[in-house]
PDB file of C-alpha atoms in Angstrom:
ATOM      1  CA  UNK R 140      48.193  95.972 128.395  1.00 73.00           C
ATOM      2  CA  UNK R 141      49.426  99.504 128.594  1.00 83.00           C
ATOM      3  CA  UNK R 142      53.111 100.223 128.115  1.00 91.00           C
ATOM      4  CA  UNK R 143      55.198 103.302 128.746  1.00 95.00           C
ATOM      5  CA  UNK R 144      58.412 103.983 126.857  1.00 95.00           C
ATOM      6  CA  UNK R 145      61.141 106.437 127.761  1.00 96.00           C
ATOM      7  CA  UNK R 146      63.643 106.376 124.931  1.00 95.00           C
ATOM      8  CA  UNK R 147      66.345 108.445 126.628  1.00 95.00           C
ATOM      9  CA  UNK R 148      68.182 106.481 129.336  1.00 94.00           C
ATOM     10  CA  UNK R 149      70.317 109.518 130.155  1.00 96.00           C
ATOM     11  CA  UNK R 150      70.164 113.243 129.527  1.00 97.00           C
ATOM     12  CA  UNK R 151      72.239 116.188 130.630  1.00 97.00           C
ATOM     13  CA  UNK R 152      71.567 119.907 130.776  1.00 97.00           C
ATOM     14  CA  UNK R 153      73.512 122.984 131.716  1.00 97.00           C
ATOM     15  CA  UNK R 154      72.338 124.806 134.782  1.00 97.00           C
ATOM     16  CA  UNK R 155      69.724 127.467 133.908  1.00 97.00           C
ATOM     17  CA  UNK R 156      69.025 125.871 130.531  1.00 97.00           C
ATOM     18  CA  UNK R 157      65.930 123.995 129.391  1.00 97.00           C
ATOM     19  CA  UNK R 158      65.660 120.256 128.842  1.00 98.00           C
ATOM     20  CA  UNK R 159      62.888 118.042 127.515  1.00 98.00           C
ATOM     21  CA  UNK R 160      62.412 114.419 128.534  1.00 98.00           C
ATOM     22  CA  UNK R 161      60.443 112.186 126.199  1.00 98.00           C
ATOM     23  CA  UNK R 162      57.728 109.667 126.982  1.00 97.00           C
ATOM     24  CA  UNK R 163      55.385 107.702 124.776  1.00 97.00           C
ATOM     25  CA  UNK R 164      52.721 105.245 125.813  1.00 96.00           C
ATOM     26  CA  UNK R 165      50.476 102.687 124.283  1.00 94.00           C
ATOM     27  CA  UNK R 166      46.831 102.323 125.233  1.00 91.00           C
ATOM     28  CA  UNK R 167      43.459 101.706 123.669  1.00 89.00           C
ATOM     29  CA  UNK R 168      41.687 103.700 126.350  1.00 88.00           C
ATOM     30  CA  UNK R 169      40.568 107.300 126.073  1.00 87.00           C
ATOM     31  CA  UNK R 170      40.491 108.342 129.709  1.00 87.00           C
ATOM     32  CA  UNK R 171      43.577 108.051 131.871  1.00 90.00           C
ATOM     33  CA  UNK R 172      46.148 109.849 133.965  1.00 90.00           C
ATOM     34  CA  UNK R 173      49.750 110.519 133.072  1.00 94.00           C
ATOM     35  CA  UNK R 174      52.435 111.407 135.567  1.00 95.00           C
ATOM     36  CA  UNK R 175      56.049 112.386 135.848  1.00 97.00           C
ATOM     37  CA  UNK R 176      57.788 111.259 139.013  1.00 96.00           C
ATOM     38  CA  UNK R 177      61.226 112.344 140.179  1.00 96.00           C
ATOM     39  CA  UNK R 178      63.538 110.007 142.070  1.00 94.00           C
ATOM     40  CA  UNK R 179      66.502 111.837 143.617  1.00 93.00           C
ATOM     41  CA  UNK R 180      69.464 109.980 145.140  1.00 87.00           C
ATOM     42  CA  UNK R 181      67.477 109.717 148.372  1.00 82.00           C
ATOM     43  CA  UNK R 182      65.342 107.189 146.426  1.00 85.00           C
ATOM     44  CA  UNK R 183      61.921 108.491 147.355  1.00 87.00           C
ATOM     45  CA  UNK R 184      59.601 108.917 144.393  1.00 91.00           C
ATOM     46  CA  UNK R 185      58.143 112.404 144.258  1.00 92.00           C
ATOM     47  CA  UNK R 186      55.318 113.492 142.004  1.00 93.00           C
ATOM     48  CA  UNK R 187      56.394 116.282 139.674  1.00 95.00           C
ATOM     49  CA  UNK R 188      53.321 116.794 137.545  1.00 95.00           C
ATOM     50  CA  UNK R 189      50.145 115.044 136.473  1.00 93.00           C
ATOM     51  CA  UNK R 190      47.899 115.289 133.447  1.00 93.00           C
ATOM     52  CA  UNK R 191      44.347 114.055 132.946  1.00 90.00           C
ATOM     53  CA  UNK R 192      43.785 112.816 129.423  1.00 90.00           C
ATOM     54  CA  UNK R 193      40.433 114.554 128.984  1.00 87.00           C
ATOM     55  CA  UNK R 194      42.038 117.936 129.612  1.00 86.00           C
ATOM     56  CA  UNK R 195      43.507 119.467 126.494  1.00 83.00           C
ATOM     57  CA  UNK R 196      45.456 122.102 128.354  1.00 90.00           C
ATOM     58  CA  UNK R 197      48.996 121.071 129.189  1.00 93.00           C
ATOM     59  CA  UNK R 198      49.750 120.864 132.900  1.00 92.00           C
ATOM     60  CA  UNK R 199      52.268 123.261 134.417  1.00 92.00           C
ATOM     61  CA  UNK R 200      53.934 123.335 137.825  1.00 92.00           C
ATOM     62  CA  UNK R 201      56.360 126.219 138.218  1.00 94.00           C
ATOM     63  CA  UNK R 202      59.423 125.350 136.095  1.00 96.00           C
ATOM     64  CA  UNK R 203      57.930 122.032 134.987  1.00 97.00           C
ATOM     65  CA  UNK R 204      55.512 121.715 132.105  1.00 96.00           C
ATOM     66  CA  UNK R 205      54.321 118.961 129.818  1.00 97.00           C
ATOM     67  CA  UNK R 206      53.590 118.678 126.143  1.00 96.00           C
ATOM     68  CA  UNK R 207      50.667 116.251 125.983  1.00 96.00           C
ATOM     69  CA  UNK R 208      49.864 115.018 122.493  1.00 95.00           C
ATOM     70  CA  UNK R 209      46.992 112.597 122.917  1.00 94.00           C
ATOM     71  CA  UNK R 210      46.714 111.478 119.323  1.00 93.00           C
ATOM     72  CA  UNK R 211      50.418 110.770 119.177  1.00 95.00           C
ATOM     73  CA  UNK R 212      50.357 109.215 122.665  1.00 95.00           C
ATOM     74  CA  UNK R 213      53.229 111.410 123.688  1.00 96.00           C
ATOM     75  CA  UNK R 214      53.817 113.067 127.057  1.00 97.00           C
ATOM     76  CA  UNK R 215      57.085 114.959 127.318  1.00 97.00           C
ATOM     77  CA  UNK R 216      58.354 116.889 130.331  1.00 98.00           C
ATOM     78  CA  UNK R 217      60.037 120.244 129.953  1.00 98.00           C
ATOM     79  CA  UNK R 218      62.203 121.575 132.745  1.00 98.00           C
ATOM     80  CA  UNK R 219      63.002 125.257 132.434  1.00 97.00           C
ATOM     81  CA  UNK R 220      65.803 127.117 134.207  1.00 97.00           C
ATOM     82  CA  UNK R 221      67.350 123.821 135.306  1.00 97.00           C
ATOM     83  CA  UNK R 222      68.795 123.709 138.789  1.00 97.00           C
ATOM     84  CA  UNK R 223      71.331 121.388 140.389  1.00 96.00           C
ATOM     85  CA  UNK R 224      68.545 119.957 142.523  1.00 95.00           C
ATOM     86  CA  UNK R 225      66.757 118.749 139.403  1.00 97.00           C
ATOM     87  CA  UNK R 226      69.375 116.036 138.943  1.00 97.00           C
ATOM     88  CA  UNK R 227      67.532 112.740 139.409  1.00 97.00           C
ATOM     89  CA  UNK R 228      65.865 109.827 137.682  1.00 96.00           C
ATOM     90  CA  UNK R 229      62.601 110.829 136.050  1.00 97.00           C
ATOM     91  CA  UNK R 230      59.848 108.295 135.475  1.00 96.00           C
ATOM     92  CA  UNK R 231      56.863 108.654 133.233  1.00 97.00           C
ATOM     93  CA  UNK R 232      53.793 106.720 134.379  1.00 95.00           C
ATOM     94  CA  UNK R 233      50.319 105.861 133.120  1.00 93.00           C
ATOM     95  CA  UNK R 234      47.158 104.944 134.941  1.00 89.00           C
ATOM     96  CA  UNK R 235      43.764 104.057 133.551  1.00 85.00           C
ATOM     97  CA  UNK R 236      40.738 105.789 135.015  1.00 78.00           C
ATOM     98  CA  UNK R 237      38.195 103.230 133.943  1.00 72.00           C
ATOM     99  CA  UNK R 238      38.184 100.705 136.692  1.00 60.00           C
ATOM    100  CA  UNK R 239      39.447 103.065 139.359  1.00 57.00           C
ATOM    101  CA  UNK R 240      41.578 100.301 140.757  1.00 61.00           C
ATOM    102  CA  UNK R 241      44.464 100.112 138.386  1.00 73.00           C
ATOM    103  CA  UNK R 242      48.046 100.607 139.476  1.00 81.00           C
ATOM    104  CA  UNK R 243      50.594 102.841 137.777  1.00 87.00           C
ATOM    105  CA  UNK R 244      52.593 101.518 134.842  1.00 90.00           C
ATOM    106  CA  UNK R 245      56.060 103.054 134.734  1.00 93.00           C
ATOM    107  CA  UNK R 246      58.618 103.638 132.030  1.00 94.00           C
ATOM    108  CA  UNK R 247      62.231 102.606 132.573  1.00 93.00           C
ATOM    109  CA  UNK R 248      63.275 106.121 133.526  1.00 94.00           C
ATOM    110  CA  UNK R 249      65.618 108.854 132.297  1.00 96.00           C
ATOM    111  CA  UNK R 250      68.611 109.867 134.374  1.00 96.00           C
ATOM    112  CA  UNK R 251      69.045 113.642 134.232  1.00 97.00           C
ATOM    113  CA  UNK R 252      72.373 115.249 135.064  1.00 97.00           C
ATOM    114  CA  UNK R 253      72.646 118.989 135.626  1.00 97.00           C
ATOM    115  CA  UNK R 254      76.005 120.542 134.844  1.00 96.00           C
ATOM    116  CA  UNK R 255      77.066 123.586 136.812  1.00 93.00           C
TER     117      UNK R 255
ATOM    118  CA  UNK X  58      50.853 112.923 158.003  1.00 61.00           C
ATOM    119  CA  UNK X  59      54.139 111.040 158.157  1.00 79.00           C
ATOM    120  CA  UNK X  60      53.764 109.565 154.690  1.00 92.00           C
ATOM    121  CA  UNK X  61      54.347 105.962 153.733  1.00 95.00           C
ATOM    122  CA  UNK X  62      56.830 104.380 156.129  1.00 96.00           C
ATOM    123  CA  UNK X  63      59.002 101.448 155.143  1.00 97.00           C
ATOM    124  CA  UNK X  64      61.480  99.401 157.110  1.00 97.00           C
ATOM    125  CA  UNK X  65      64.227  98.443 157.025  1.00 97.00           C
ATOM    126  CA  UNK X  66      65.830 101.069 154.815  1.00 95.00           C
ATOM    127  CA  UNK X  67      68.720  98.742 154.063  1.00 96.00           C
ATOM    128  CA  UNK X  68      68.995  94.991 154.448  1.00 96.00           C
ATOM    129  CA  UNK X  69      71.985  92.817 153.716  1.00 97.00           C
ATOM    130  CA  UNK X  70      71.498  89.097 154.038  1.00 97.00           C
ATOM    131  CA  UNK X  71      72.911  85.849 152.839  1.00 96.00           C
ATOM    132  CA  UNK X  72      71.386  83.594 150.252  1.00 96.00           C
ATOM    133  CA  UNK X  73      68.817  81.266 151.742  1.00 96.00           C
ATOM    134  CA  UNK X  74      67.807  83.557 154.576  1.00 97.00           C
ATOM    135  CA  UNK X  75      64.280  84.850 155.104  1.00 97.00           C
ATOM    136  CA  UNK X  76      63.702  88.538 154.483  1.00 98.00           C
ATOM    137  CA  UNK X  77      60.713  90.533 155.698  1.00 98.00           C
ATOM    138  CA  UNK X  78      60.041  94.052 154.475  1.00 98.00           C
ATOM    139  CA  UNK X  79      57.479  96.215 156.211  1.00 98.00           C
ATOM    140  CA  UNK X  80      55.203  99.036 155.191  1.00 98.00           C
ATOM    141  CA  UNK X  81      52.839 101.417 156.911  1.00 97.00           C
ATOM    142  CA  UNK X  82      50.599 103.224 154.396  1.00 96.00           C
ATOM    143  CA  UNK X  83      49.224 106.709 154.801  1.00 93.00           C
ATOM    144  CA  UNK X  84      46.281 106.674 157.178  1.00 92.00           C
ATOM    145  CA  UNK X  85      42.995 106.560 155.299  1.00 89.00           C
ATOM    146  CA  UNK X  86      44.467 105.181 152.092  1.00 90.00           C
ATOM    147  CA  UNK X  87      42.716 102.028 150.993  1.00 89.00           C
ATOM    148  CA  UNK X  88      45.104 100.847 148.280  1.00 91.00           C
ATOM    149  CA  UNK X  89      48.592  99.548 148.941  1.00 95.00           C
ATOM    150  CA  UNK X  90      51.138  98.585 146.299  1.00 95.00           C
ATOM    151  CA  UNK X  91      54.478  96.806 146.391  1.00 97.00           C
ATOM    152  CA  UNK X  92      56.936  97.620 143.599  1.00 96.00           C
ATOM    153  CA  UNK X  93      60.437  96.330 142.919  1.00 96.00           C
ATOM    154  CA  UNK X  94      63.073  98.466 141.218  1.00 94.00           C
ATOM    155  CA  UNK X  95      66.152  97.117 139.454  1.00 93.00           C
ATOM    156  CA  UNK X  96      68.457  98.613 136.875  1.00 87.00           C
ATOM    157  CA  UNK X  97      67.554  96.002 134.308  1.00 87.00           C
ATOM    158  CA  UNK X  98      63.785  95.906 134.689  1.00 87.00           C
ATOM    159  CA  UNK X  99      62.919  99.307 136.144  1.00 89.00           C
ATOM    160  CA  UNK X 100      59.869  99.522 138.403  1.00 92.00           C
ATOM    161  CA  UNK X 101      57.781  96.389 138.464  1.00 92.00           C
ATOM    162  CA  UNK X 102      54.481  95.971 140.266  1.00 93.00           C
ATOM    163  CA  UNK X 103      54.574  92.915 142.488  1.00 96.00           C
ATOM    164  CA  UNK X 104      51.178  92.975 144.196  1.00 96.00           C
ATOM    165  CA  UNK X 105      48.516  95.357 145.350  1.00 94.00           C
ATOM    166  CA  UNK X 106      45.798  95.355 147.984  1.00 94.00           C
ATOM    167  CA  UNK X 107      42.446  97.056 148.328  1.00 91.00           C
ATOM    168  CA  UNK X 108      41.003  97.269 151.827  1.00 92.00           C
ATOM    169  CA  UNK X 109      43.573  94.707 152.974  1.00 94.00           C
ATOM    170  CA  UNK X 110      42.556  92.178 150.304  1.00 94.00           C
ATOM    171  CA  UNK X 111      45.091  91.176 147.622  1.00 94.00           C
ATOM    172  CA  UNK X 112      43.693  92.175 144.236  1.00 92.00           C
ATOM    173  CA  UNK X 113      46.441  91.260 141.808  1.00 91.00           C
ATOM    174  CA  UNK X 114      49.559  89.284 142.666  1.00 92.00           C
ATOM    175  CA  UNK X 115      50.478  88.356 139.113  1.00 90.00           C
ATOM    176  CA  UNK X 116      53.691  90.335 139.419  1.00 91.00           C
ATOM    177  CA  UNK X 117      55.035  88.246 142.260  1.00 94.00           C
ATOM    178  CA  UNK X 118      58.041  86.510 140.720  1.00 87.00           C
ATOM    179  CA  UNK X 119      57.627  83.090 142.275  1.00 85.00           C
ATOM    180  CA  UNK X 120      56.452  81.204 145.312  1.00 90.00           C
ATOM    181  CA  UNK X 121      59.370  82.411 147.364  1.00 95.00           C
ATOM    182  CA  UNK X 122      57.612  85.776 147.530  1.00 96.00           C
ATOM    183  CA  UNK X 123      54.552  86.384 149.683  1.00 96.00           C
ATOM    184  CA  UNK X 124      52.758  89.491 150.885  1.00 97.00           C
ATOM    185  CA  UNK X 125      50.206  90.105 153.574  1.00 97.00           C
ATOM    186  CA  UNK X 126      48.145  92.979 154.831  1.00 97.00           C
ATOM    187  CA  UNK X 127      46.654  91.960 158.182  1.00 96.00           C
ATOM    188  CA  UNK X 128      45.134  95.387 158.782  1.00 95.00           C
ATOM    189  CA  UNK X 129      44.744  98.793 157.173  1.00 93.00           C
ATOM    190  CA  UNK X 130      47.954 100.160 158.640  1.00 94.00           C
ATOM    191  CA  UNK X 131      50.464  97.406 157.984  1.00 96.00           C
ATOM    192  CA  UNK X 132      51.760  95.200 155.208  1.00 98.00           C
ATOM    193  CA  UNK X 133      54.683  92.820 154.816  1.00 98.00           C
ATOM    194  CA  UNK X 134      56.561  91.448 151.848  1.00 98.00           C
ATOM    195  CA  UNK X 135      58.425  88.261 152.631  1.00 97.00           C
ATOM    196  CA  UNK X 136      61.058  86.425 150.607  1.00 97.00           C
ATOM    197  CA  UNK X 137      61.897  82.913 151.703  1.00 96.00           C
ATOM    198  CA  UNK X 138      64.458  81.691 150.809  1.00 96.00           C
ATOM    199  CA  UNK X 139      66.194  84.758 149.407  1.00 96.00           C
ATOM    200  CA  UNK X 140      68.494  84.604 146.376  1.00 96.00           C
ATOM    201  CA  UNK X 141      71.080  87.048 144.988  1.00 96.00           C
ATOM    202  CA  UNK X 142      68.785  87.924 142.061  1.00 95.00           C
ATOM    203  CA  UNK X 143      66.278  89.300 144.571  1.00 96.00           C
ATOM    204  CA  UNK X 144      68.654  92.184 145.272  1.00 97.00           C
ATOM    205  CA  UNK X 145      66.717  95.347 144.471  1.00 97.00           C
ATOM    206  CA  UNK X 146      64.961  98.313 146.002  1.00 96.00           C
ATOM    207  CA  UNK X 147      61.456  97.454 147.146  1.00 97.00           C
ATOM    208  CA  UNK X 148      58.939 100.259 147.296  1.00 97.00           C
ATOM    209  CA  UNK X 149      55.628 100.426 149.053  1.00 97.00           C
ATOM    210  CA  UNK X 150      53.057 102.969 147.890  1.00 95.00           C
ATOM    211  CA  UNK X 151      49.510 103.851 148.865  1.00 93.00           C
ATOM    212  CA  UNK X 152      46.567 105.676 147.374  1.00 88.00           C
ATOM    213  CA  UNK X 153      43.107 106.802 148.296  1.00 81.00           C
ATOM    214  CA  UNK X 154      40.239 105.886 146.049  1.00 72.00           C
ATOM    215  CA  UNK X 155      37.124 107.972 145.797  1.00 65.00           C
ATOM    216  CA  UNK X 156      36.681 111.705 145.774  1.00 53.00           C
ATOM    217  CA  UNK X 157      40.198 112.220 147.064  1.00 56.00           C
ATOM    218  CA  UNK X 158      41.701 110.127 144.299  1.00 65.00           C
ATOM    219  CA  UNK X 159      43.935 112.212 142.107  1.00 72.00           C
ATOM    220  CA  UNK X 160      45.505 109.137 140.573  1.00 73.00           C
ATOM    221  CA  UNK X 161      48.724 109.836 142.407  1.00 83.00           C
ATOM    222  CA  UNK X 162      50.626 107.182 144.295  1.00 88.00           C
ATOM    223  CA  UNK X 163      52.446 108.130 147.481  1.00 91.00           C
ATOM    224  CA  UNK X 164      55.692 106.252 147.897  1.00 93.00           C
ATOM    225  CA  UNK X 165      57.829 105.267 150.823  1.00 95.00           C
ATOM    226  CA  UNK X 166      61.587 105.693 150.756  1.00 93.00           C
ATOM    227  CA  UNK X 167      62.135 102.101 149.730  1.00 95.00           C
ATOM    228  CA  UNK X 168      63.998  99.170 151.240  1.00 97.00           C
ATOM    229  CA  UNK X 169      67.302  98.340 149.567  1.00 96.00           C
ATOM    230  CA  UNK X 170      67.856  94.593 149.728  1.00 98.00           C
ATOM    231  CA  UNK X 171      71.213  92.998 149.040  1.00 97.00           C
ATOM    232  CA  UNK X 172      71.408  89.215 149.013  1.00 97.00           C
ATOM    233  CA  UNK X 173      74.971  87.892 149.061  1.00 96.00           C
TER     234      UNK X 173
END
């Protein structure tokens, strides 16, 4: 079974600075999706960024980018120019592409605080 | 589209009472997932449906939990009898398989359950 590990329960960053959240995963598959979801205090899970394993290029969405290291099974999220609204829980998630039916497997999350 | 709609948003009940959580997936989505979120265990998959049929309910904690999806636009998660350890946030999520499948799950705002 696939597992996702987020080793940083909590992180903090100064406003306008850059922070990197870590995620590692364990799988024997070669084709899959990886995601970062944001959960603000409102509770709703919002997709931040996704990566397809067959794509070597790291995904980028505005201030959010990933460092995808397939061989190392690492998928970190970099937030540049941090803003107060970035404060939230961040979840890394994995999904196999093989069967097409598989649900997401989530890490335990990292709580990010942004200091003004 | 209104997104995934869950009700109630908050529920406080006493031990032994029946609890029913409701979910309306995004129209056209053919997969529906129920997750439970706690501080200790993070996000756990309870059960998921494809075209209204339960595919995997191995995450359902015990017989006190049951889920149904009588049609494509409605699902319930029932706990009977409820216990204090069931206190958690319960999320419903949906996804579209096929050409529109980006791997992403679309989440509702969650139902926070407190069992006294």
